[in-house]
Coordinates of C-alpha atoms (C1' of nucleotides) in Angstrom, one line a residue:
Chain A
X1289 CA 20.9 15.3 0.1
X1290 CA 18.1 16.9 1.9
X1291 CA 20.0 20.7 2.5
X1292 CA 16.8 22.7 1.6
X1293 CA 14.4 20.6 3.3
X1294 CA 14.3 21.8 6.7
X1295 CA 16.0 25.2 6.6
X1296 CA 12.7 27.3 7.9
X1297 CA 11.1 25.3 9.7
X1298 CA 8.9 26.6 12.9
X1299 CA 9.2 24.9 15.9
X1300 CA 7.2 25.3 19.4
X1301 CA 10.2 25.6 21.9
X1302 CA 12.3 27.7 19.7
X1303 CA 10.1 29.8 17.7
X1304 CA 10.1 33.9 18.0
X1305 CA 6.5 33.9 17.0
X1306 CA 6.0 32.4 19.8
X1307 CA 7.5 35.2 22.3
X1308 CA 4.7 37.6 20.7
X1309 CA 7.1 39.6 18.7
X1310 CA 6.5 38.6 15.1
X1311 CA 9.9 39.7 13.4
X1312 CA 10.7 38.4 9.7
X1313 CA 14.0 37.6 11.5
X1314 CA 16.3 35.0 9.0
X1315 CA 16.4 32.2 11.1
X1316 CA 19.8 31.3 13.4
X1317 CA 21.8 29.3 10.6
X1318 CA 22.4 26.8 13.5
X1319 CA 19.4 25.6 14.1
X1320 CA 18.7 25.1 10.8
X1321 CA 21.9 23.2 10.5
X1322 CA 21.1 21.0 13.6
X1323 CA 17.6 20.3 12.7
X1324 CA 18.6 19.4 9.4
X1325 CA 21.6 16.9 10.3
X1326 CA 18.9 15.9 12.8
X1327 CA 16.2 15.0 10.3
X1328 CA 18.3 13.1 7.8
X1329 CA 20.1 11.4 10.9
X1330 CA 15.7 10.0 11.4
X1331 CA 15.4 9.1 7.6
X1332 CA 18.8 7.0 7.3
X1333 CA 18.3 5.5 10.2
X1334 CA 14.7 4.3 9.8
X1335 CA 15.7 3.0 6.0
X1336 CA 18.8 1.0 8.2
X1337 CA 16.7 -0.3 11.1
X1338 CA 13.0 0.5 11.3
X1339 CA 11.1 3.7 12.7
X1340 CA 10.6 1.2 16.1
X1341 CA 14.2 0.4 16.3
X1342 CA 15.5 3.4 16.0
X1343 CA 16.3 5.3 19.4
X1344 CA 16.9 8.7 20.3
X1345 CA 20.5 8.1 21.3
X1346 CA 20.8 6.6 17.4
X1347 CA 19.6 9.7 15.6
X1348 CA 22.4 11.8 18.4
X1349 CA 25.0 9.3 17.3
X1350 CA 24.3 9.8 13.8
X1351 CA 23.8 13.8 13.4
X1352 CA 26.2 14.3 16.2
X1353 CA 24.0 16.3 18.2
X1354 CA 23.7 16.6 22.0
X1355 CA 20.9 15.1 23.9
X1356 CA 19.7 18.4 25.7
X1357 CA 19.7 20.0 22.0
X1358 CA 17.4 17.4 20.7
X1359 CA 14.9 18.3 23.3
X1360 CA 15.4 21.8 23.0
X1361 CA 13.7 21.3 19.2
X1362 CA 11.2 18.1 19.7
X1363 CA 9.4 17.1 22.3
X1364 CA 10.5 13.4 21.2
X1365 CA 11.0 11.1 18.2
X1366 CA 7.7 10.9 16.7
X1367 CA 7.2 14.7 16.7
X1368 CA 10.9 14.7 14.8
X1369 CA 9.7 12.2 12.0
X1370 CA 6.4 14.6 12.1
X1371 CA 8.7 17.4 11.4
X1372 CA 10.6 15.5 8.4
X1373 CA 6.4 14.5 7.3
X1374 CA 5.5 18.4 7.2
X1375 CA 8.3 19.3 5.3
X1376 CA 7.6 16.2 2.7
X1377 CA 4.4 17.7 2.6
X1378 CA 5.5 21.3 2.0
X1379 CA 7.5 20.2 -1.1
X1380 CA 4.5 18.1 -2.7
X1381 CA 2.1 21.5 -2.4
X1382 CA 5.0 23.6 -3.9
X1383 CA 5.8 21.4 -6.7
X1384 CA 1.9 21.2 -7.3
X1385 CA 1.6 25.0 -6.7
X1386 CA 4.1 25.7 -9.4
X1387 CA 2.2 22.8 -11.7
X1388 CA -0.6 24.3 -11.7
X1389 CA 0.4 27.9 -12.5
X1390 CA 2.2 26.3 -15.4
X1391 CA -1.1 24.5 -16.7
X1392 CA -3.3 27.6 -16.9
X1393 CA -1.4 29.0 -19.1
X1394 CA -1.6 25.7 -21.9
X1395 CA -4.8 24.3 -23.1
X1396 CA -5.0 21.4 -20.4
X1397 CA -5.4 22.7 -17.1
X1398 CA -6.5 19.5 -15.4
X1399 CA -4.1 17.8 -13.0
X1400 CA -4.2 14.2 -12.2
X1401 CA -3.7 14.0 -8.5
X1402 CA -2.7 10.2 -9.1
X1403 CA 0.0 10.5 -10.9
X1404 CA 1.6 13.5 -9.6
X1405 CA 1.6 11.8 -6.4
X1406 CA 3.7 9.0 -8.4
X1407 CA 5.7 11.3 -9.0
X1408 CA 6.7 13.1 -6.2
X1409 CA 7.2 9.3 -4.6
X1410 CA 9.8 8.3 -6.6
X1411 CA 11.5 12.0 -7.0
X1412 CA 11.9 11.6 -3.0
X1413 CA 11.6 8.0 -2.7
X1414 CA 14.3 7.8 0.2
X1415 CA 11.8 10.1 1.9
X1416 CA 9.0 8.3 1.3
X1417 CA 10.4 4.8 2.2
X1418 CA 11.1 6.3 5.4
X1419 CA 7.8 7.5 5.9
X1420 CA 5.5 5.5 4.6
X1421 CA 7.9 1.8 3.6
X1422 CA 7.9 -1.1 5.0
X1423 CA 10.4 0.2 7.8
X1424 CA 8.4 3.0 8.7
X1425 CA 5.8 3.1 12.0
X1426 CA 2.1 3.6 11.6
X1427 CA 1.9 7.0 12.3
X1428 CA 2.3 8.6 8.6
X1429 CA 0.1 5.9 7.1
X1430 CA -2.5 6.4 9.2
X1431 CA -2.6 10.1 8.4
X1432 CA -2.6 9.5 4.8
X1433 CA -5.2 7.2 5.2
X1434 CA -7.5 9.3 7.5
X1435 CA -6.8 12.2 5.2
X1436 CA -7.4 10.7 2.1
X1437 CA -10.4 9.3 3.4
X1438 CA -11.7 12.2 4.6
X1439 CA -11.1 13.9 1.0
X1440 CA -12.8 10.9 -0.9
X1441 CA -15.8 10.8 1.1
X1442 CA -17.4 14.1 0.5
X1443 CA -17.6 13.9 -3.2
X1444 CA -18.4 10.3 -2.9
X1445 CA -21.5 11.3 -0.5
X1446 CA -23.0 13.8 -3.0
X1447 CA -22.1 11.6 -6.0
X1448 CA -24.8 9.0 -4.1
X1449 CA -27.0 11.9 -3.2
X1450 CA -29.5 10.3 -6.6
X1451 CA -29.2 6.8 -5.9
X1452 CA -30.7 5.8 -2.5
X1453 CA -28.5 2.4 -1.9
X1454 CA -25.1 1.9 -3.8
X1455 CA -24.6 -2.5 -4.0
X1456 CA -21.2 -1.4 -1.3
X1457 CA -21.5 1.4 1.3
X1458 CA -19.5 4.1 0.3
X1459 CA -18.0 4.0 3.7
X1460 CA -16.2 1.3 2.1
X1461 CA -15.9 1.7 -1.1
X1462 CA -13.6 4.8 0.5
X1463 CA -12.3 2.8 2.5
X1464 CA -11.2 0.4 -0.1
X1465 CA -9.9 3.2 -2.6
X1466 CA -7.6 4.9 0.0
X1467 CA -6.3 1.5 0.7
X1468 CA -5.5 0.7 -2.3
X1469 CA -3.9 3.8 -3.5
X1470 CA -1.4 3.8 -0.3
X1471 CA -1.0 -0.4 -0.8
X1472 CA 0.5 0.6 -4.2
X1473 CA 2.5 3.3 -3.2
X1474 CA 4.1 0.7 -0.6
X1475 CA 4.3 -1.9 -3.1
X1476 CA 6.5 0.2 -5.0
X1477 CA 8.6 1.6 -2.6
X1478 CA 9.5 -1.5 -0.8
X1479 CA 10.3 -2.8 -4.7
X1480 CA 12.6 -0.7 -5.7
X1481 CA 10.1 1.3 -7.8
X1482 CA 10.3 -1.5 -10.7
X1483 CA 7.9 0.8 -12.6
X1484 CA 7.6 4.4 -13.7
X1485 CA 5.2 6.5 -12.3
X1486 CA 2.8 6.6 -15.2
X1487 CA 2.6 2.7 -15.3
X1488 CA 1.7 2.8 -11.7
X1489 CA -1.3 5.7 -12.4
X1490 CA -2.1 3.2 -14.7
X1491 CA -2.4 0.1 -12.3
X1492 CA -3.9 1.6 -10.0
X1493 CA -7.0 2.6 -13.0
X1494 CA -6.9 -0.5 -14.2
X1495 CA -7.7 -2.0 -11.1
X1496 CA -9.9 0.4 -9.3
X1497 CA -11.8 1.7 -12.2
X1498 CA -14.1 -1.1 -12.7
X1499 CA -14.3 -1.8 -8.6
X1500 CA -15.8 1.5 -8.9
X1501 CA -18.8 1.1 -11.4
X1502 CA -19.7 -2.1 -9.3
X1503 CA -19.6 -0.8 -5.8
X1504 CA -21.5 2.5 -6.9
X1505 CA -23.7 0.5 -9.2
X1506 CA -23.5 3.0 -12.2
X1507 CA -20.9 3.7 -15.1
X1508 CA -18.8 6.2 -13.2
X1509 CA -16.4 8.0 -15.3
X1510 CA -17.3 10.3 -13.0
X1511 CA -14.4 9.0 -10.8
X1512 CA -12.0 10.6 -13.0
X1513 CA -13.4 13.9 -12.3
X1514 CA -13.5 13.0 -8.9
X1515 CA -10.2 12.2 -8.1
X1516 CA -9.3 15.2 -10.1
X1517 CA -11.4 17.3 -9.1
X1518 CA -10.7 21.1 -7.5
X1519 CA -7.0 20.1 -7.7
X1520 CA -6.3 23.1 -6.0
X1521 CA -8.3 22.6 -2.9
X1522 CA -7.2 18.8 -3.1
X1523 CA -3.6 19.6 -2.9
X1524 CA -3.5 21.9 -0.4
X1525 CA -6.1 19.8 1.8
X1526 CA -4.1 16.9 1.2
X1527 CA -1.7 17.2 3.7
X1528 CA -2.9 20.4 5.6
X1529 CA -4.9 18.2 8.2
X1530 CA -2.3 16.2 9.3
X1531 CA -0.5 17.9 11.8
X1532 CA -3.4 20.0 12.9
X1533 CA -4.7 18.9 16.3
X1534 CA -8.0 17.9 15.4
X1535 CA -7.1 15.5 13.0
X1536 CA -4.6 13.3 14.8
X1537 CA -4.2 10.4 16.9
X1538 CA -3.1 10.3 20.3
X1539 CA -2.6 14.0 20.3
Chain B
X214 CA -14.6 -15.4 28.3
X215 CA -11.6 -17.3 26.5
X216 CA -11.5 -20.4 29.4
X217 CA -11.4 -23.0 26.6
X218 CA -8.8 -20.7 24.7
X219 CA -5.7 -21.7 26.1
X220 CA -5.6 -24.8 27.9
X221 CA -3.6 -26.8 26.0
X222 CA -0.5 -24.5 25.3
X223 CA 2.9 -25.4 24.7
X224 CA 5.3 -22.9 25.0
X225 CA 9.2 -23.5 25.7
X226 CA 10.6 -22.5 28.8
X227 CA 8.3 -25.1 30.3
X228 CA 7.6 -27.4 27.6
X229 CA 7.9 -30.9 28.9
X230 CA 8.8 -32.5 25.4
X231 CA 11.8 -30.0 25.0
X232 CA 13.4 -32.6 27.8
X233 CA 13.3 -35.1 25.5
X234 CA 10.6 -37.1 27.4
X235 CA 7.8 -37.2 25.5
X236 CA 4.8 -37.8 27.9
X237 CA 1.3 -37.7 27.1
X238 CA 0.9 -35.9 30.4
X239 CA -2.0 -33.7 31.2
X240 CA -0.2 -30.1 31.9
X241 CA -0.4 -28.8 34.9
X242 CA -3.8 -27.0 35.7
X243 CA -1.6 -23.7 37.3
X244 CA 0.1 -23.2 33.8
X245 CA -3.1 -23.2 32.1
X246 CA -4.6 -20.8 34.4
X247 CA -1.7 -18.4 34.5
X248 CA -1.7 -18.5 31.0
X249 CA -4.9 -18.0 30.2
X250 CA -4.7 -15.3 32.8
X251 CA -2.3 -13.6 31.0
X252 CA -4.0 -13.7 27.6
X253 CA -7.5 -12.4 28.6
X254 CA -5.7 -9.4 30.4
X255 CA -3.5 -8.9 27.0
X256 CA -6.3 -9.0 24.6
X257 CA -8.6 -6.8 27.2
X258 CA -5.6 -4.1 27.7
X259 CA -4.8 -4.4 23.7
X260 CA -8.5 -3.1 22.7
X261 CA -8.4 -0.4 25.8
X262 CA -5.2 1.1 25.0
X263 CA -3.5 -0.4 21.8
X264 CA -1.2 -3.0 21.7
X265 CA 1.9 -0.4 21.8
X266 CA 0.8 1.6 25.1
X267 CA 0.4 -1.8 26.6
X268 CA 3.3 -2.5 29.3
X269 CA 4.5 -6.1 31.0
X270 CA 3.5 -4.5 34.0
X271 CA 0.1 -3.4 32.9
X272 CA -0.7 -7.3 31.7
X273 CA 0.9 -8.1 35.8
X274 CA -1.9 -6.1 37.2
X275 CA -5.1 -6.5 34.9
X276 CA -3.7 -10.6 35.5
X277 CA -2.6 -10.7 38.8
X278 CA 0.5 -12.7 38.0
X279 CA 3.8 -12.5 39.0
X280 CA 7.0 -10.6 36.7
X281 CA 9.1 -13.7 36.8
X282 CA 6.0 -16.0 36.6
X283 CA 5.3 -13.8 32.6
X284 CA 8.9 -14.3 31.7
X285 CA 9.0 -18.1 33.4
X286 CA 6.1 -18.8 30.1
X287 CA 7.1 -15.8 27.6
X288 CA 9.8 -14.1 26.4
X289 CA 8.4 -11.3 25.9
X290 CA 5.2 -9.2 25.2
X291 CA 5.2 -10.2 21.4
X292 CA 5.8 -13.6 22.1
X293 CA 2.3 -13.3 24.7
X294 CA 0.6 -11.9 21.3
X295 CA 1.9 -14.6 19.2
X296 CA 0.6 -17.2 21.5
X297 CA -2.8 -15.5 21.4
X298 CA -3.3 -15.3 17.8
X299 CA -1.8 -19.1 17.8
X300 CA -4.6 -20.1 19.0
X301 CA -7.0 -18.4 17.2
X302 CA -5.6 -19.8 14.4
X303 CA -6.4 -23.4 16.0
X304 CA -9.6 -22.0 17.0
X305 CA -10.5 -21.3 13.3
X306 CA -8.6 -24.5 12.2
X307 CA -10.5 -26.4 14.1
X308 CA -13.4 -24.7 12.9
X309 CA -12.9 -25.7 8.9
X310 CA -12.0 -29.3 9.6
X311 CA -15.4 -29.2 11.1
X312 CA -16.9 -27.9 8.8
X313 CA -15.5 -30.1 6.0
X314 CA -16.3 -32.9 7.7
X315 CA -19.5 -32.1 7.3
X316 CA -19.8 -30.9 4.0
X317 CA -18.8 -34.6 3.0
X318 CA -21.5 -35.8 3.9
X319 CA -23.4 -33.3 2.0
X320 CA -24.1 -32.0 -1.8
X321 CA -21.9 -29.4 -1.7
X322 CA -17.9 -29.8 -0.6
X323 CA -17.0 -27.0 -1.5
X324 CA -16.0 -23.9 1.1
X325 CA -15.9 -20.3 0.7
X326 CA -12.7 -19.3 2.2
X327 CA -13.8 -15.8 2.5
X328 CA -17.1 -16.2 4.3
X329 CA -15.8 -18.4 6.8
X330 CA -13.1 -15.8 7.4
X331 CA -15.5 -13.4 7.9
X332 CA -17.8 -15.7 10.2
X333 CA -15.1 -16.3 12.3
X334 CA -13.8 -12.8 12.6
X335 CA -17.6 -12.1 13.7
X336 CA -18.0 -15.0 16.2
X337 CA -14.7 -14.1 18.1
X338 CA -14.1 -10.2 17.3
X339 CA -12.9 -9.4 20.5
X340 CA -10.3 -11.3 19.9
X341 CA -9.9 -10.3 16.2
X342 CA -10.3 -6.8 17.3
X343 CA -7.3 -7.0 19.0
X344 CA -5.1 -8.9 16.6
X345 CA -6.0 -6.8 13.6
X346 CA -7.7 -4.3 14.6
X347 CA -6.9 -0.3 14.8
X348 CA -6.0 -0.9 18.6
X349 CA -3.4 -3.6 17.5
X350 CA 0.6 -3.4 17.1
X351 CA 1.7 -4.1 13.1
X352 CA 3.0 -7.8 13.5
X353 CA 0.1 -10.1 13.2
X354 CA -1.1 -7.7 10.2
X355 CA 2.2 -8.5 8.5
X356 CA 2.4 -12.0 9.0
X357 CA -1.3 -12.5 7.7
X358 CA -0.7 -10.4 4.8
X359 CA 2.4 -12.3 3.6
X360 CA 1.1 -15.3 4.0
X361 CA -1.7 -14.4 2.5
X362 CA 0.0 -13.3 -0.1
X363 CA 1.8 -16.3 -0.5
X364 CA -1.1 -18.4 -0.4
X365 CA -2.4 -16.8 -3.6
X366 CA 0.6 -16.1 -5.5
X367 CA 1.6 -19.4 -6.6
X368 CA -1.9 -19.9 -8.5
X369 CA -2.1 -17.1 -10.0
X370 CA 1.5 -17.5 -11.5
X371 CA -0.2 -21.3 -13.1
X372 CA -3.2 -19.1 -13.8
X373 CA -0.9 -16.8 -16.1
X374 CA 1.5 -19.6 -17.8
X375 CA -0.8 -18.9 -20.7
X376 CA -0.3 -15.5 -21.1
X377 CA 2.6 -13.8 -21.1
X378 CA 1.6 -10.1 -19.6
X379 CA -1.2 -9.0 -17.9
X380 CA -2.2 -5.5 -18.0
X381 CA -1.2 -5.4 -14.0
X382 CA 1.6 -7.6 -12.8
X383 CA 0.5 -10.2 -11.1
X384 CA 2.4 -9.6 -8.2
X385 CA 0.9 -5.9 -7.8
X386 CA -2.3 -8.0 -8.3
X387 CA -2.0 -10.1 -5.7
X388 CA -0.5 -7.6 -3.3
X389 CA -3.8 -5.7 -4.0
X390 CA -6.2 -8.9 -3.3
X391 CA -4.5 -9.3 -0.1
X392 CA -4.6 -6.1 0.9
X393 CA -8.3 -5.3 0.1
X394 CA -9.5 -8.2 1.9
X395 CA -7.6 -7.7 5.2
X396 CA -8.7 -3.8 5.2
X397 CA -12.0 -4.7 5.0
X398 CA -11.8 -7.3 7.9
X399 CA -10.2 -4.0 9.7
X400 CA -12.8 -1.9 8.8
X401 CA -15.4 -4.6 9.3
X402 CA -14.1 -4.9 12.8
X403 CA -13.3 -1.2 13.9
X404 CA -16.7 -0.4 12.5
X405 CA -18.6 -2.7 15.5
X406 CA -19.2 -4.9 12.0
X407 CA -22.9 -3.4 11.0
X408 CA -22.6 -6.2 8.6
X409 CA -23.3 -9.4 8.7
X410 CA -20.5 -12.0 7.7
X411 CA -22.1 -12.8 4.6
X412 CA -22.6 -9.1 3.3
X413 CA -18.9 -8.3 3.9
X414 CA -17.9 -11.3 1.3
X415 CA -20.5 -10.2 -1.1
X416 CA -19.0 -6.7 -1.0
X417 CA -15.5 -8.4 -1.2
X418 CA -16.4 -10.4 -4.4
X419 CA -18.4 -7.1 -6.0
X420 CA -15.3 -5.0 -5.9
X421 CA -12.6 -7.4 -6.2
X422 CA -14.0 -9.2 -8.9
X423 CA -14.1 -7.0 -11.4
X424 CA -10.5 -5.7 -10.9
X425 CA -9.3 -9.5 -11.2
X426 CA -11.2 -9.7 -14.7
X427 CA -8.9 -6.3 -15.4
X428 CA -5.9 -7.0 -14.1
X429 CA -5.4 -10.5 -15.7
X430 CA -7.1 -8.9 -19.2
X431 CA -9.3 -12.1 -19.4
X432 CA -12.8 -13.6 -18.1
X433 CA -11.9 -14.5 -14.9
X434 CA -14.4 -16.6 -13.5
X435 CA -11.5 -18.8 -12.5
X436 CA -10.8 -16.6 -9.7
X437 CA -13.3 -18.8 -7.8
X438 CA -11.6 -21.7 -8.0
X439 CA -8.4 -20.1 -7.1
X440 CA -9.9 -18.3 -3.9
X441 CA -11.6 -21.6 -2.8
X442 CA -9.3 -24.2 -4.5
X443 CA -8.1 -27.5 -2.3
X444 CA -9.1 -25.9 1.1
X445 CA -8.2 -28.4 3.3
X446 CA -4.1 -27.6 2.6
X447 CA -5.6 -23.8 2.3
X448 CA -6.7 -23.9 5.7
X449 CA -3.8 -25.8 7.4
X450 CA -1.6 -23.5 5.1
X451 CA -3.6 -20.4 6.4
X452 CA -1.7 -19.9 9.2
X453 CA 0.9 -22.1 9.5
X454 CA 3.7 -20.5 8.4
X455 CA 2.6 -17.6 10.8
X456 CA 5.1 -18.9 13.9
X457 CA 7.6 -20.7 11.7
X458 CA 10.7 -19.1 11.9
X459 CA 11.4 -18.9 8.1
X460 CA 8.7 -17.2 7.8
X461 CA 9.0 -14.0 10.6
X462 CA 10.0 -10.9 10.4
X463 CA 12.8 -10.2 13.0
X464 CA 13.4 -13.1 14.4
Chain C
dT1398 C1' 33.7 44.4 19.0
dC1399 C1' 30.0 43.2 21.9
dT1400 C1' 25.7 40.8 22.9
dT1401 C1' 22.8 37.1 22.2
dT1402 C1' 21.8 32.5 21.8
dA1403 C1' 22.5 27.7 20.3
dT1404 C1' 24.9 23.9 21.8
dT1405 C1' 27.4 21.0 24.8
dG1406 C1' 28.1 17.3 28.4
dA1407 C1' 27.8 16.1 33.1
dA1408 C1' 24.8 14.7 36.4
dC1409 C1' 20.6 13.2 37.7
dA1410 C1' 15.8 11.1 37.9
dC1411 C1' 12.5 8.1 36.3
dT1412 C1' 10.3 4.2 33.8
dA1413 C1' 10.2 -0.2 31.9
dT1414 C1' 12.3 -4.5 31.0
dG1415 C1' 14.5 -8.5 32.3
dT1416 C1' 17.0 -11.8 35.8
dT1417 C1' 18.0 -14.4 40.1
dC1418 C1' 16.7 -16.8 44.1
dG1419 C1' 14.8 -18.7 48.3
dA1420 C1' 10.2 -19.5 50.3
dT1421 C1' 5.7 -21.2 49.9
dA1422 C1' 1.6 -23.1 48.2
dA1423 C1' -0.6 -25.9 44.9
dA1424 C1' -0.7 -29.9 42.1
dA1425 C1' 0.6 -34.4 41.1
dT1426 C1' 2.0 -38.8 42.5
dA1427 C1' 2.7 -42.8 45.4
Chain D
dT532 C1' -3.4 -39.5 53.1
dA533 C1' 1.5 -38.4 52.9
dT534 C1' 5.2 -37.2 50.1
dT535 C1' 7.3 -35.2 46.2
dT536 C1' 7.4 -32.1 42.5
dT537 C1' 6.7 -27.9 40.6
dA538 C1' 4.5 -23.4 39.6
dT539 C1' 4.4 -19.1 41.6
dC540 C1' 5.6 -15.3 44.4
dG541 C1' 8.1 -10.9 45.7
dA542 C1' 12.4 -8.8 46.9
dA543 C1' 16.4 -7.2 45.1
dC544 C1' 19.0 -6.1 41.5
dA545 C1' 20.9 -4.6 36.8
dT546 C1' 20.3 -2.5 32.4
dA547 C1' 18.6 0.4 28.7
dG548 C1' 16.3 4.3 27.2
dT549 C1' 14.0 8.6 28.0
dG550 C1' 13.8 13.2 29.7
dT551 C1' 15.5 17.3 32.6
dT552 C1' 18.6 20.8 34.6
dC553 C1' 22.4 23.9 34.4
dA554 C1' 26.8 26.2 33.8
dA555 C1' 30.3 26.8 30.3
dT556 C1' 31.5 27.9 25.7
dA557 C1' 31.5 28.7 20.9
dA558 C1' 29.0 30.5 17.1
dA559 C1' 26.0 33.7 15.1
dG560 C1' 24.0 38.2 14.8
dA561 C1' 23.9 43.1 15.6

DNA sequence: TCTTTATTGAACACTATGTTCGATAAAATA
DNA sequence: TATTTTATCGAACATAGTGTTCAATAAAGA
């Protein structure tokens, strides 16, 4: 199921770059084969019984693995389902990567962010419902909320840069937007994604578009362009902050 | 801080009317103590540390109260939580009756739901700040939004006998209401609220509004009526499937 | 084939939760 | 005020889960 997922993945106790000797040395297939039973050992088991429920003596049970080799790779559970985030991460920037490069060479080269994040959901909506479902912990959500936020705002900041008092601070407004996108990514997972992505894209216009014009207190199709806007940088920055110290909680 | 908080509490491990004698005995003035005790040094440790970080043993200390004296009232550290936010609900109960009372005697008998939401969450933020704020564990979040939810559900499925599809379905819809309101009592709250109550409803109504009008696909102005419709059974119904057992998760 | 290294499980330590029980002080009652 | 009831205490204990160490062994790489 998720066989290419985790097969180069770095990791602080075990990694060579570490040692000072940078060598583009294939990884040990065994580690790759114990983080992976690992990692889909997390997923199942979170899907089963809830992130909180789920101890580490579970995910040994389930990939077989011994106790003292768990800890060799992850400090503990959260930095495990961190590891499974990155790598969810990794494939949304690649599949966007290789969107892209197929866009410039048609007529439209625009990307809607939106969608393509419906997308990706429901391609890897096991992955998803583990991290961000109903049975998942608050870590990942909070991430993509403080992310998203932290994307939103900038843009939103020199959008209001002409108008001296929106009727909503944008604080919220962003607030509100990020919210809303990650409610309806929930909403769908935890139903059984009862629509296709491009309906949901559509819901979630539907519903924020107008929200829009009256907390910024103009007609802003600008929003489109703001959502879609630098699609490069956006994708890349999407995720990128998330397991970089600065950004996280409790770190 | 909270002494008129918990007085009056019933819980079962020492609940005379579980004997089957039903007195109309004043409780014993060590129980309330002890209890309230117990809450002030939850909710204090909840907004230092989060809800999660906070152990049995750390609510001992901060309350000076014994181990087997916590688990003679409580079952547990959730079951202290649920308590606490029990009575807040009373607290806010209590509140509305009031304030119905006297609105009957006045012009206008109508409440906004909303506002008083937000007044209350202003008048005792600590204590919302730890329920539902960033510092606080997922459970009372959950159990407002699906009641929430199911609050508003019903009358929007009357409000839509007459047509037979929205643009957005109605569930996504009112997943979305519920959603936008309780992230902006979040933000309201984890923001020291720089607003007062009555600029956070005006805000609510400016952005959700419009979406309602879009996600119905009609003039809306009904949504009023909906939002503030019968509140007397709103406000008993606010919270009172919160500790019923049909309606928990995990119990 | 030889060397390196990932993995194993046993044994252990620690933390936190949850329980039992007799002693005592506080509260309620007569 | 005296007596009875009961809430509370802390010691002692058991259990579950986490995290560490280390020698042996098998798997992977050179």
């Amino acid at each position: 199921m998720f066989c290419h997922l985790f097969t180069t993945e770095q990791n602080r106790p075990l990694c060579q770059a570490k040692k000072g000797v940078m060598k583009e040395k294939k990884e040990d297939r065994r580690i790759g084969r114990t983080r992976r039973l690992m990692h889909e050992a997390l997923i199942a088991l979170i899907v089963e019984k809830g992130y909180e429920a789920v101890t580490v003596q579970d995910i040994l049970d389930r990939a077989d693995v011994g106790r003292s080799t768990f800890y060799g790779h992850y400090r503990d559970k959260d930095e495990l389902l961190l590891s499974s985030f990155e790598h969810l991460r990794t494939l949304f920037e690649e599949q966007q990567q290789a969107l892209l490069a197929s866009r410039r060479t048609g007529v439209e080269s625009e990307i809607n962010f939106i969608l393509e994040l419906f997308r990706h959901t429901g391609e890897h909506h096991q992955l998803y419902k583990a991290m961000a479902g109903k049975q998942s912990g608050e870590m990942i959500l909070k991430y993509l909320h403080r992310y998203l936020y932290n994307l939103l705002i900038v843009p939103h900041l020199e959008l209001m840069k002409l108008r001296a008092s929106p009727p909503v601070p944008i604080e919220i407004t962003t607030h509100y937007l990020v919210t809303t996108l990650l409610s309806l990514v929930t909403w769908w997972l935890d139903n059984q994604m009862p629509y296709p992505p491009e309906k949901m894209d559509e819901f979630f216009r539907r519903v924020t578009g107008p929200s829009i014009e009256a907390a910024f207190g103009r007609k802003v199709g600008a929003y489109e362009a703001i959502a879609d806007k630098d699609p490069t940088g956006s994708v890349k920055a999407f995720y990128s902050l998330f397991v970089d110290s600065d950004c996280c909680p409790d770190k």
